[in-house]
Structures are given as structure tokens and as C-alpha cells.
Amino acid sequence: MTLPGSAEVVVIGGGVVGVSTAFHLAEAGVQVLLLERDELGSGSTCKAAGGVRAQFSDPVNIELGQRSLRAFEDFARRPGGEIDLKQHGYLFLLSEPADVEAFESGVRLQNEFGVPSRMLTVAEACELSPYAVPDGLLAAAFSPTDGHCTPEAVVQGYAQAARRHGAVIRRHCAVTGIDVSGGQITAVRTEHGPVATSTVVCAAGAWSASVGEFAGVELPVRPLRRQILVTEPVPDLPPRLPFTIDFATSFYFHDEGPGLLIGMSDPDEEYGFDLRTDDRWLGRLSAAVERRAPRLAEVGVAHGWAGLYEITPDHNALVGEADGPGRFLYATGFSGHGFLQGPAIGEVLRDLVLGRRPVVDVSALDVRRFATAEIRPEHNCV
Ligand SMILES: Cc1cc2nc3c(=O)[nH]c(=O)nc-3n(C[C@H](O)[C@H](O)[C@H](O)COP(=O)(O)OP(=O)(O)OC[C@H]3O[C@@H](n4cnc5c(N)ncnc54)[C@H](O)[C@@H]3O)c2cc1C
């Protein structure tokens, strides 16, 4: 493999965050090298459910989600490529009084940012998502511009456009170390030799803690397995089925080709990099399906997979520049909503690298927040 001897910026990781960052930097005229140890998107990005939304409780997440939604809508023009975006909305089904209250205040905040979210009655929610049954539901929250698209297509779209703007992308090239001298980065070391650089962007997803260690930067990101199933074709699939989430159990589904993609968190899951699929979560999933969407209990499963959430202590991302060494930037720990933030985060990283004021103020996502009491728990996590 041939590697450039030097690069102005080295991006470590070829998931949505890395390729979006590489695209936005290259478009701005920066000489960028992206290093991915496997295939592009092979980390968490291509394991994602593809959900894109601006319905969050934290203002930073609302802004990042909203700005990214606009970028997904404009993707065919810039960077270019078909991503199969379906804006059928995200529908949160709520059965706990405290959640109704939290979503009501979330909707008010989202509306201030121009997000067209609103609260729905149970009858309205079940009409939008006809598999859902009303038993035990109190209300729902819905935003019609949320939806889902295809992660692989987003990754390839950004990567191809980044290359067109002069970025160099190398797959199967793991970064194995970062050289620092006098408090400044001088090079990254890879399994295929060193590359001189002064600036590193860590976009290594669930593996970011070890990349941080290369530079002596503590990034509190832990891997947590999540599993997904895709069903056999479902007859009479509603043409505009929203991404539907039973918030109390976290059971969710959306249309995926002629079938449905189904997921749910497993509270017994322990942190780790194990990506084998198993049946342990299926008991809880079946109970949630029977209760909330009983018609789906009869649908056959076609296939499934496991991927990793990259969890931080407050389930909010880490985005910023380390105190030292100089020019070590990071964008990681998206805790299950990194795909939908990828476009805006790439812009933010471009701005941070260039010393500009970022398009979204991400100072609240600086890793230094854990040294103080100012953590920002995100409520609308799935
Ligand atoms: C089951 C599941 C469902 C999800 N659903 C959604 C969803 O609906 N919406 C949403 O927004 N998010 C969702 N997510 C979360 C989303 O997938 C992640 O937040 C997002 O993909 C993170 O992107 P990333 O680029 O930071 O990380 P990744 O895609 O993991 O990319 C990091 C890359 O870094 C590479 N790397 C690591 N170490 C090195 C090294 N030393 N040298 C070179 N390369 C290295 C890895 O190989 C990897 O490809 C889901 C995740 C899972 C697991």
C-alpha cells in the first residue's frame, strides 16, 4: 500500500463521521488523509437502523439533527448520491406520565428551533402507525420531517465526493500510534508506515478510547452491543409508515424494503466488543411486540445483525479539541445517534480544524465537561 508521506490533517476512522469530515475538509481545500483499518462504514455506521431525526431534548442535539436533516435532503446535489431518504416521520409512543411531560417540553424546545414536531393523541398515533395498539398509551410525539435513509449510501456518497476534492482515503490501514514532540503532533504511525502530520481527527467510533490513548487523551467511550432483525416481506405495508418507537421498552420498527427493521435495547447487555448475535434479547423483544404491535408477532424473521453503540457517561457525543497535544480533535461517543449527526459534525470538524466559529456551537460536547458537574443527559435516547 502506498501512503502519502505527509498530510495536513489525518482523519482516523471511515464511518459516517470520518467520511463526512474528510469531505468537508477536502471541499474547503485542506489536504486530508483518511485512514480506515477495515472497509468504509464497517464499524457502527453500516450496522445502524438509518434513523435521522431532530426530536431531541438537548438543544445541541436538536441543532445537529436539524442541520443534518437538511444535508440529507440535499444529499443528491452535495455531496452527491442517492441515499433513499424517507421522511415519514419519527413517532414516539408514550405510556409513562413523566415521559409525556418530558416530550411536551422537548417539542416546545424543538419548535423554537423550527422543528415541526408536535404531540399527538393516541388515536392519531395509531392511525399513523397502524401496527401499534393503543393499550396503555397516553400520548405520542411526532415530527414529519424525521425519517430514515441508507447508511452505506451516505458513506459512499461522502467518500466519493471527498476523493473528487482531492482527499486520499486508505482502507485496510490501521493507525497504531501517534507521535508527539514538544506537545505537538508530528506523525501518525500505521501498519503500513508513518505519515507526517500536525493535526489528527479521531473519528474512531466505539474504538476511540484506544485512539485517544495513542495521544494521551482520555476519551470515555465504551462499546455496547445492539441487535437488529429484518423481517420477511410484510403484506400491505403502509406506504408512509413512520419510524415508530415504543419509548417505555425502546422497541422500534421501520419499513426496510418489503419488510420491517426491528430493534430494541437489552438492559442486560454488558460493555464489550463482542459482535456475535444471540437469542437472549428475543424474550423481551417478543413481549414488547405482543404488547405494542401484536400483528407483527406472526411475521417471519429474514436475517439480523449486531453492532456497537459508542456510549459516553451522559449519552451525549464528545466533540472538540483536546487540551494537549495540540491539534488532536475528536468527534465520537455518539451513543446511538451518530449516523443522524454525521453531516453536521463533518462541518463542525472542518470549522474546528480551520479555527473558524463552528456552524453549530458544540462547546457543550467538549470532553472536559466530565471534569465538572455539567453533564448533559439526553432524554430521547432509544
Ligand atoms: C444496531 C444499531 C442501530 C443504530 N441506529 C442508529 C440510528 O437509527 N440513527 C443514528 O443516528 N445512529 C444509529 N446508530 C449509531 C450509529 O451507528 C453510530 O453512532 C455512528 O455510526 C457512529 O459513526 P462513527 O463514524 O463515529 O463510527 P464508526 O462507524 O464505528 O466508524 C469508526 C471507524 O473507525 C475505524 N477505526 C477504529 N480504530 C481505528 C484505527 N486504529 N485505525 C483506523 N481505523 C480505525 C473502525 O474500523 C470504524 O470503521 C446505531 C448503532 C447500532 C449499533
Short mmCIF file of C-alpha atoms and ligand atoms in Angstrom, two decimals:
data_model
loop_
_atom_site.label_atom_id
_atom_site.label_comp_id
_atom_site.label_asym_id
_atom_site.label_seq_id
_atom_site.Cartn_x
_atom_site.Cartn_y
_atom_site.Cartn_z
CA MET A 1 0.00 0.00 0.00
CA THR A 2 1.24 3.48 -0.82
CA LEU A 3 0.66 6.18 1.74
CA PRO A 4 1.38 9.88 1.31
CA GLY A 5 4.47 10.93 3.28
CA SER A 6 2.53 13.74 4.88
CA ALA A 7 -0.94 15.25 5.17
CA GLU A 8 -2.25 18.48 6.64
CA VAL A 9 -4.93 16.51 8.50
CA VAL A 10 -5.24 12.79 9.21
CA VAL A 11 -8.76 11.53 9.96
CA ILE A 12 -8.79 8.21 11.83
CA GLY A 13 -11.90 6.14 11.06
CA GLY A 14 -14.01 5.72 7.93
CA GLY A 15 -17.53 5.71 9.39
CA VAL A 16 -20.05 8.45 8.69
CA VAL A 17 -18.21 10.90 10.95
CA GLY A 18 -14.82 10.30 9.33
CA VAL A 19 -16.00 10.44 5.70
CA SER A 20 -18.20 13.49 6.33
CA THR A 21 -15.25 15.25 8.00
CA ALA A 22 -12.92 14.28 5.13
CA PHE A 23 -15.43 15.56 2.58
CA HIS A 24 -15.99 18.91 4.30
CA LEU A 25 -12.25 19.43 4.84
CA ALA A 26 -11.29 18.49 1.27
CA GLU A 27 -14.07 20.70 -0.12
CA ALA A 28 -12.55 23.58 1.89
CA GLY A 29 -9.19 22.93 0.24
CA VAL A 30 -7.49 21.07 3.08
CA GLN A 31 -5.10 18.24 2.20
CA VAL A 32 -6.68 15.35 4.09
CA LEU A 33 -5.82 11.68 4.52
CA LEU A 34 -8.47 9.32 5.93
CA LEU A 35 -7.28 6.01 7.39
CA GLU A 36 -9.71 3.14 7.97
CA ARG A 37 -8.45 -0.15 9.28
CA ASP A 38 -11.21 -2.20 7.60
CA GLU A 39 -13.83 -1.22 5.00
CA LEU A 40 -15.53 2.19 4.97
CA GLY A 41 -18.63 2.06 7.14
CA SER A 42 -17.72 -1.35 8.56
CA GLY A 43 -17.74 -0.10 12.17
CA SER A 44 -21.07 1.02 13.59
CA THR A 45 -22.29 3.11 10.67
CA CYS A 46 -23.40 0.31 8.36
CA LYS A 47 -24.95 -1.53 11.33
CA ALA A 48 -27.25 1.42 12.10
CA ALA A 49 -31.01 1.48 11.66
CA GLY A 50 -30.56 4.57 9.50
CA GLY A 51 -32.85 6.76 11.59
CA VAL A 52 -32.49 10.52 11.09
CA ARG A 53 -34.29 12.96 13.36
CA ALA A 54 -34.29 16.28 15.16
CA GLN A 55 -36.57 15.20 18.04
CA PHE A 56 -34.16 15.51 20.97
CA SER A 57 -34.33 17.06 24.41
CA ASP A 58 -30.91 18.77 24.29
CA PRO A 59 -30.58 21.96 22.20
CA VAL A 60 -27.22 20.89 20.72
CA ASN A 61 -28.68 17.59 19.53
CA ILE A 62 -31.73 19.35 18.08
CA GLU A 63 -29.49 21.72 16.11
CA LEU A 64 -27.15 18.97 14.92
CA GLY A 65 -30.10 16.76 13.96
CA GLN A 66 -31.94 19.57 12.17
CA ARG A 67 -28.87 20.75 10.23
CA SER A 68 -28.06 17.16 9.25
CA LEU A 69 -31.64 16.56 8.09
CA ARG A 70 -31.26 19.49 5.69
CA ALA A 71 -27.99 17.99 4.44
CA PHE A 72 -29.63 14.58 3.91
CA GLU A 73 -32.44 16.29 1.97
CA ASP A 74 -29.83 17.99 -0.23
CA PHE A 75 -27.53 14.96 -0.47
CA ALA A 76 -28.14 14.26 -4.18
CA ARG A 77 -26.70 17.69 -5.00
CA ARG A 78 -23.99 17.86 -2.31
CA PRO A 79 -22.00 15.69 -1.85
CA GLY A 80 -23.96 13.65 -4.45
CA GLY A 81 -25.57 10.21 -4.44
CA GLU A 82 -28.90 8.51 -3.83
CA ILE A 83 -29.44 7.73 -0.14
CA ASP A 84 -33.08 6.53 -0.24
CA LEU A 85 -34.23 9.14 2.26
CA LYS A 86 -37.76 8.50 3.50
CA GLN A 87 -39.19 11.33 5.61
CA HIS A 88 -42.17 9.52 7.05
CA GLY A 89 -41.53 10.93 10.50
CA TYR A 90 -40.42 9.56 13.85
CA LEU A 91 -43.26 8.57 16.17
CA PHE A 92 -42.53 8.16 19.90
CA LEU A 93 -45.33 6.21 21.63
CA LEU A 94 -45.53 7.25 25.28
CA SER A 95 -47.04 5.30 28.17
CA GLU A 96 -45.46 6.95 31.24
CA PRO A 97 -46.75 10.31 32.56
CA ALA A 98 -43.18 11.54 33.16
CA ASP A 99 -42.26 10.78 29.54
CA VAL A 100 -45.30 12.67 28.25
CA GLU A 101 -44.20 15.68 30.28
CA ALA A 102 -40.61 15.42 29.05
CA PHE A 103 -41.67 15.07 25.41
CA GLU A 104 -44.08 18.02 25.74
CA SER A 105 -41.24 20.23 26.88
CA GLY A 106 -38.97 18.71 24.21
CA VAL A 107 -41.49 19.55 21.50
CA ARG A 108 -41.71 23.16 22.75
CA LEU A 109 -37.91 23.46 22.57
CA GLN A 110 -37.73 21.76 19.14
CA ASN A 111 -40.39 24.16 17.79
CA GLU A 112 -38.19 27.10 18.90
CA PHE A 113 -35.51 25.70 16.57
CA GLY A 114 -38.00 25.37 13.70
CA VAL A 115 -38.55 21.61 14.06
CA PRO A 116 -42.17 20.83 13.07
CA SER A 117 -42.70 18.28 15.88
CA ARG A 118 -45.98 18.03 17.77
CA MET A 119 -47.79 15.96 20.36
CA LEU A 120 -50.46 13.55 19.09
CA THR A 121 -53.41 11.79 20.69
CA VAL A 122 -53.23 8.01 20.96
CA ALA A 123 -55.84 7.66 18.19
CA GLU A 124 -53.83 9.90 15.84
CA ALA A 125 -50.65 7.94 16.59
CA CYS A 126 -52.29 4.56 15.89
CA GLU A 127 -53.68 5.90 12.64
CA LEU A 128 -50.19 6.96 11.51
CA SER A 129 -48.62 3.68 12.60
CA PRO A 130 -51.37 1.09 12.14
CA TYR A 131 -49.39 -1.81 13.70
CA ALA A 132 -49.46 -0.03 17.07
CA VAL A 133 -52.29 -0.77 19.51
CA PRO A 134 -53.49 1.89 21.98
CA ASP A 135 -53.44 -0.23 25.18
CA GLY A 136 -51.60 1.62 27.93
CA LEU A 137 -50.60 4.56 25.72
CA LEU A 138 -51.10 8.11 26.97
CA ALA A 139 -49.88 10.22 24.03
CA ALA A 140 -47.24 10.36 21.28
CA ALA A 141 -44.73 12.79 19.83
CA PHE A 142 -44.24 13.07 16.08
CA SER A 143 -42.12 15.06 13.68
CA PRO A 144 -42.96 14.65 9.98
CA THR A 145 -39.52 15.60 8.61
CA ASP A 146 -37.68 12.87 10.56
CA GLY A 147 -37.20 9.52 8.86
CA HIS A 148 -34.50 7.13 7.71
CA CYS A 149 -32.03 6.58 4.89
CA THR A 150 -29.32 4.11 3.85
CA PRO A 151 -26.05 4.37 5.83
CA GLU A 152 -23.88 2.60 3.20
CA ALA A 153 -25.04 5.08 0.56
CA VAL A 154 -24.27 8.05 2.81
CA VAL A 155 -20.76 6.73 3.50
CA GLN A 156 -20.04 6.09 -0.18
CA GLY A 157 -21.50 9.48 -1.21
CA TYR A 158 -19.23 11.37 1.18
CA ALA A 159 -16.18 9.22 0.37
CA GLN A 160 -16.52 9.61 -3.40
CA ALA A 161 -17.03 13.37 -3.14
CA ALA A 162 -14.10 13.68 -0.72
CA ARG A 163 -11.89 11.90 -3.28
CA ARG A 164 -13.14 14.19 -6.04
CA HIS A 165 -12.00 17.14 -3.92
CA GLY A 166 -8.55 15.57 -3.51
CA ALA A 167 -8.83 13.65 -0.24
CA VAL A 168 -6.80 10.46 -0.02
CA ILE A 169 -8.67 7.54 1.54
CA ARG A 170 -6.87 4.35 2.53
CA ARG A 171 -8.77 1.28 3.69
CA HIS A 172 -7.16 -1.67 5.48
CA CYS A 173 -4.71 0.68 7.14
CA ALA A 174 -4.92 0.70 10.94
CA VAL A 175 -3.41 3.56 12.89
CA THR A 176 -1.14 2.10 15.55
CA GLY A 177 0.23 5.21 17.25
CA ILE A 178 0.57 8.97 17.29
CA ASP A 179 3.96 10.67 17.66
CA VAL A 180 4.09 13.79 19.79
CA SER A 181 7.05 16.09 20.28
CA GLY A 182 7.09 19.23 22.41
CA GLY A 183 3.33 18.96 22.95
CA GLN A 184 2.63 18.91 19.18
CA ILE A 185 1.59 16.02 16.96
CA THR A 186 4.29 15.19 14.43
CA ALA A 187 3.06 11.97 12.80
CA VAL A 188 0.62 9.09 12.90
CA ARG A 189 2.02 5.59 12.78
CA THR A 190 0.19 2.98 10.76
CA GLU A 191 0.61 -0.70 9.98
CA HIS A 192 1.94 0.45 6.58
CA GLY A 193 4.36 3.09 7.87
CA PRO A 194 4.29 6.63 9.27
CA VAL A 195 2.62 9.74 7.88
CA ALA A 196 3.85 13.17 8.98
CA THR A 197 1.05 15.47 10.14
CA SER A 198 0.34 18.16 12.70
CA THR A 199 -3.41 17.54 13.01
CA VAL A 200 -5.42 14.43 13.85
CA VAL A 201 -9.19 13.97 13.93
CA CYS A 202 -10.27 10.95 15.95
CA ALA A 203 -13.45 9.57 14.34
CA ALA A 204 -12.89 6.01 15.52
CA GLY A 205 -16.36 5.40 16.98
CA ALA A 206 -16.54 2.70 19.64
CA TRP A 207 -12.76 2.24 19.36
CA SER A 208 -11.96 5.87 20.16
CA ALA A 209 -10.69 5.31 23.69
CA SER A 210 -7.68 3.41 22.33
CA VAL A 211 -7.02 6.03 19.64
CA GLY A 212 -7.17 8.70 22.36
CA GLU A 213 -4.61 6.72 24.34
CA PHE A 214 -2.18 6.94 21.40
CA ALA A 215 -2.04 10.68 22.11
CA GLY A 216 -2.54 10.52 25.89
CA VAL A 217 -6.11 11.88 25.61
CA GLU A 218 -8.80 10.26 27.73
CA LEU A 219 -12.00 9.72 25.71
CA PRO A 220 -14.63 7.99 27.90
CA VAL A 221 -16.32 5.92 25.17
CA ARG A 222 -17.45 2.34 25.81
CA PRO A 223 -18.80 -0.21 23.29
CA LEU A 224 -22.27 -1.67 23.86
CA ARG A 225 -23.76 -4.28 21.53
CA ARG A 226 -27.17 -3.69 19.95
CA GLN A 227 -29.02 -6.19 17.75
CA ILE A 228 -31.39 -5.71 14.82
CA LEU A 229 -33.75 -8.03 12.93
CA VAL A 230 -35.12 -7.63 9.42
CA THR A 231 -38.40 -9.43 8.71
CA GLU A 232 -39.69 -11.31 5.71
CA PRO A 233 -41.86 -9.22 3.38
CA VAL A 234 -44.93 -7.87 5.18
CA PRO A 235 -48.16 -7.82 3.14
CA ASP A 236 -49.97 -4.46 2.97
CA LEU A 237 -47.05 -2.50 4.41
CA PRO A 238 -48.35 1.07 4.92
CA PRO A 239 -46.65 3.30 2.32
CA ARG A 240 -45.76 6.06 4.82
CA LEU A 241 -45.05 4.12 7.99
CA PRO A 242 -43.19 6.35 10.49
CA PHE A 243 -40.10 5.17 12.37
CA THR A 244 -42.13 4.00 15.39
CA ILE A 245 -40.70 3.71 18.89
CA ASP A 246 -42.41 2.30 21.97
CA PHE A 247 -40.42 4.61 24.25
CA ALA A 248 -41.02 2.72 27.52
CA THR A 249 -39.48 -0.51 26.16
CA SER A 250 -37.32 1.00 23.35
CA PHE A 251 -38.84 -1.50 20.86
CA TYR A 252 -38.82 0.19 17.44
CA PHE A 253 -39.54 -0.60 13.81
CA HIS A 254 -39.49 0.99 10.38
CA ASP A 255 -40.02 -0.22 6.85
CA GLU A 256 -36.99 -1.84 5.22
CA GLY A 257 -37.59 -2.80 1.61
CA PRO A 258 -40.66 -5.07 1.54
CA GLY A 259 -40.31 -5.89 5.26
CA LEU A 260 -39.58 -4.22 8.58
CA LEU A 261 -36.39 -3.49 10.50
CA ILE A 262 -36.90 -4.14 14.22
CA GLY A 263 -34.68 -3.30 17.17
CA MET A 264 -34.68 -2.89 20.93
CA SER A 265 -32.13 -2.30 23.67
CA ASP A 266 -31.18 -5.11 26.06
CA PRO A 267 -30.79 -3.85 29.65
CA ASP A 268 -28.71 -6.96 30.50
CA GLU A 269 -26.12 -6.22 27.81
CA GLU A 270 -22.62 -5.64 29.17
CA TYR A 271 -19.98 -3.36 27.69
CA GLY A 272 -17.65 -5.10 25.24
CA PHE A 273 -16.66 -5.52 21.61
CA ASP A 274 -18.37 -8.90 21.08
CA LEU A 275 -20.43 -8.70 17.88
CA ARG A 276 -21.90 -12.21 17.83
CA THR A 277 -25.66 -12.31 17.56
CA ASP A 278 -27.66 -14.36 20.07
CA ASP A 279 -31.23 -15.04 21.16
CA ARG A 280 -31.04 -13.68 24.71
CA TRP A 281 -32.83 -10.41 23.90
CA LEU A 282 -35.63 -12.11 21.97
CA GLY A 283 -37.80 -12.90 25.03
CA ARG A 284 -38.08 -9.23 25.94
CA LEU A 285 -38.49 -8.23 22.30
CA SER A 286 -41.33 -10.74 21.77
CA ALA A 287 -43.11 -9.46 24.88
CA ALA A 288 -42.82 -5.86 23.64
CA VAL A 289 -44.05 -6.83 20.15
CA GLU A 290 -47.01 -8.78 21.57
CA ARG A 291 -47.99 -5.84 23.73
CA ARG A 292 -47.44 -2.90 21.38
CA ALA A 293 -47.70 -4.30 17.83
CA PRO A 294 -49.27 -7.79 18.12
CA ARG A 295 -49.86 -8.14 14.37
CA LEU A 296 -46.08 -8.21 13.89
CA ALA A 297 -45.68 -11.25 16.15
CA GLU A 298 -46.63 -13.50 13.23
CA VAL A 299 -44.13 -12.02 10.75
CA GLY A 300 -41.11 -14.23 9.96
CA VAL A 301 -37.52 -13.06 10.51
CA ALA A 302 -35.26 -12.99 7.42
CA HIS A 303 -31.93 -12.01 8.96
CA GLY A 304 -30.29 -9.85 11.60
CA TRP A 305 -27.02 -8.43 12.84
CA ALA A 306 -25.28 -6.86 15.80
CA GLY A 307 -23.42 -3.56 16.01
CA LEU A 308 -21.89 -1.34 18.66
CA TYR A 309 -23.26 1.78 20.28
CA GLU A 310 -20.40 4.03 21.40
CA ILE A 311 -21.56 5.10 24.84
CA THR A 312 -20.43 8.08 26.92
CA PRO A 313 -21.37 8.63 30.58
CA ASP A 314 -24.21 11.09 29.67
CA HIS A 315 -25.18 9.59 26.28
CA ASN A 316 -24.07 12.73 24.50
CA ALA A 317 -21.27 12.96 21.97
CA LEU A 318 -17.71 14.11 22.58
CA VAL A 319 -16.74 16.80 20.08
CA GLY A 320 -13.88 19.25 20.43
CA GLU A 321 -10.14 19.72 20.59
CA ALA A 322 -8.00 18.25 23.36
CA ASP A 323 -6.06 20.43 25.79
CA GLY A 324 -2.97 18.64 24.62
CA PRO A 325 -1.30 17.56 22.50
CA GLY A 326 -2.09 20.48 20.22
CA ARG A 327 -4.38 19.76 17.28
CA PHE A 328 -5.85 16.49 18.48
CA LEU A 329 -9.54 16.83 17.61
CA TYR A 330 -12.22 14.28 18.39
CA ALA A 331 -15.81 13.53 17.32
CA THR A 332 -17.03 10.34 18.91
CA GLY A 333 -19.24 8.78 21.58
CA PHE A 334 -22.50 9.49 19.77
CA SER A 335 -24.24 6.91 21.97
CA GLY A 336 -26.59 5.61 19.29
CA HIS A 337 -27.33 8.81 17.33
CA GLY A 338 -24.13 9.38 15.38
CA PHE A 339 -25.43 8.44 11.97
CA LEU A 340 -28.01 11.20 12.01
CA GLN A 341 -25.48 13.79 13.24
CA GLY A 342 -22.75 12.84 10.75
CA PRO A 343 -23.35 15.58 8.17
CA ALA A 344 -23.37 18.49 10.64
CA ILE A 345 -20.49 17.05 12.65
CA GLY A 346 -18.34 16.96 9.49
CA GLU A 347 -18.98 20.68 9.04
CA VAL A 348 -18.21 21.37 12.69
CA LEU A 349 -14.91 19.45 12.48
CA ARG A 350 -13.94 21.36 9.34
CA ASP A 351 -14.55 24.61 11.21
CA LEU A 352 -12.63 23.50 14.30
CA VAL A 353 -9.67 22.39 12.17
CA LEU A 354 -9.67 25.74 10.31
CA GLY A 355 -10.05 27.75 13.53
CA ARG A 356 -13.46 29.11 12.43
CA ARG A 357 -16.54 29.52 14.58
CA PRO A 358 -18.36 26.18 14.13
CA VAL A 359 -21.70 26.14 12.27
CA VAL A 360 -23.21 24.71 15.46
CA ASP A 361 -21.86 25.66 18.90
CA VAL A 362 -20.64 22.30 20.23
CA SER A 363 -18.78 23.64 23.25
CA ALA A 364 -21.26 21.71 25.46
CA LEU A 365 -19.93 18.48 23.95
CA ASP A 366 -16.32 19.09 25.00
CA VAL A 367 -14.91 16.09 26.86
CA ARG A 368 -13.83 18.40 29.68
CA ARG A 369 -17.46 18.51 30.88
CA PHE A 370 -16.83 15.28 32.82
CA ALA A 371 -14.27 17.07 34.98
CA THR A 372 -17.08 19.31 36.22
CA ALA A 373 -20.65 18.56 37.28
CA GLU A 374 -22.00 19.86 33.98
CA ILE A 375 -23.00 16.66 32.26
CA ARG A 376 -25.96 16.94 29.86
CA PRO A 377 -28.05 13.79 29.82
CA GLU A 378 -30.08 13.37 26.61
CA HIS A 379 -33.62 12.14 27.40
CA ASN A 380 -34.75 10.97 23.95
CA CYS A 381 -32.36 8.02 23.62
CA VAL A 382 -33.51 4.78 22.02
C1 LIG B 1 -27.87 -1.53 15.94
C2 LIG B 1 -27.55 -0.06 15.80
C3 LIG B 1 -28.55 0.82 15.37
C4 LIG B 1 -28.25 2.17 15.24
N1 LIG B 1 -29.21 3.01 14.75
C5 LIG B 1 -28.94 4.33 14.58
C6 LIG B 1 -29.90 5.20 14.01
O1 LIG B 1 -31.01 4.79 13.65
N2 LIG B 1 -29.57 6.52 13.87
C7 LIG B 1 -28.36 7.01 14.28
O2 LIG B 1 -28.12 8.21 14.16
N3 LIG B 1 -27.42 6.19 14.79
C8 LIG B 1 -27.68 4.88 14.97
N4 LIG B 1 -26.73 4.04 15.49
C9 LIG B 1 -25.48 4.63 15.95
C10 LIG B 1 -24.56 4.91 14.79
O3 LIG B 1 -24.36 3.74 14.06
C11 LIG B 1 -23.23 5.45 15.30
O4 LIG B 1 -23.43 6.47 16.27
C12 LIG B 1 -22.42 6.05 14.15
O5 LIG B 1 -22.37 5.16 13.08
C13 LIG B 1 -21.03 6.41 14.60
O6 LIG B 1 -20.29 6.74 13.46
P1 LIG B 1 -18.72 6.88 13.56
O7 LIG B 1 -18.24 7.30 12.23
O8 LIG B 1 -18.40 7.74 14.75
O9 LIG B 1 -18.20 5.44 13.98
P2 LIG B 1 -17.99 4.12 13.10
O10 LIG B 1 -18.97 3.98 12.02
O11 LIG B 1 -17.90 2.99 14.08
O12 LIG B 1 -16.60 4.36 12.43
C14 LIG B 1 -15.39 4.30 13.15
C15 LIG B 1 -14.38 3.61 12.27
O13 LIG B 1 -13.09 3.74 12.85
C16 LIG B 1 -12.35 2.61 12.46
N5 LIG B 1 -11.18 2.52 13.35
C17 LIG B 1 -11.18 2.25 14.68
N6 LIG B 1 -9.94 2.24 15.14
C18 LIG B 1 -9.11 2.51 14.09
C19 LIG B 1 -7.71 2.61 13.93
N7 LIG B 1 -6.86 2.45 14.97
N8 LIG B 1 -7.20 2.89 12.71
C20 LIG B 1 -8.04 3.06 11.63
N9 LIG B 1 -9.37 2.95 11.73
C21 LIG B 1 -9.90 2.68 12.94
C22 LIG B 1 -13.34 1.47 12.59
O14 LIG B 1 -12.96 0.35 11.83
C23 LIG B 1 -14.63 2.12 12.10
O15 LIG B 1 -14.91 1.84 10.74
C24 LIG B 1 -26.97 2.67 15.59
C25 LIG B 1 -25.98 1.79 16.01
C26 LIG B 1 -26.26 0.43 16.11
C27 LIG B 1 -25.17 -0.49 16.56
#
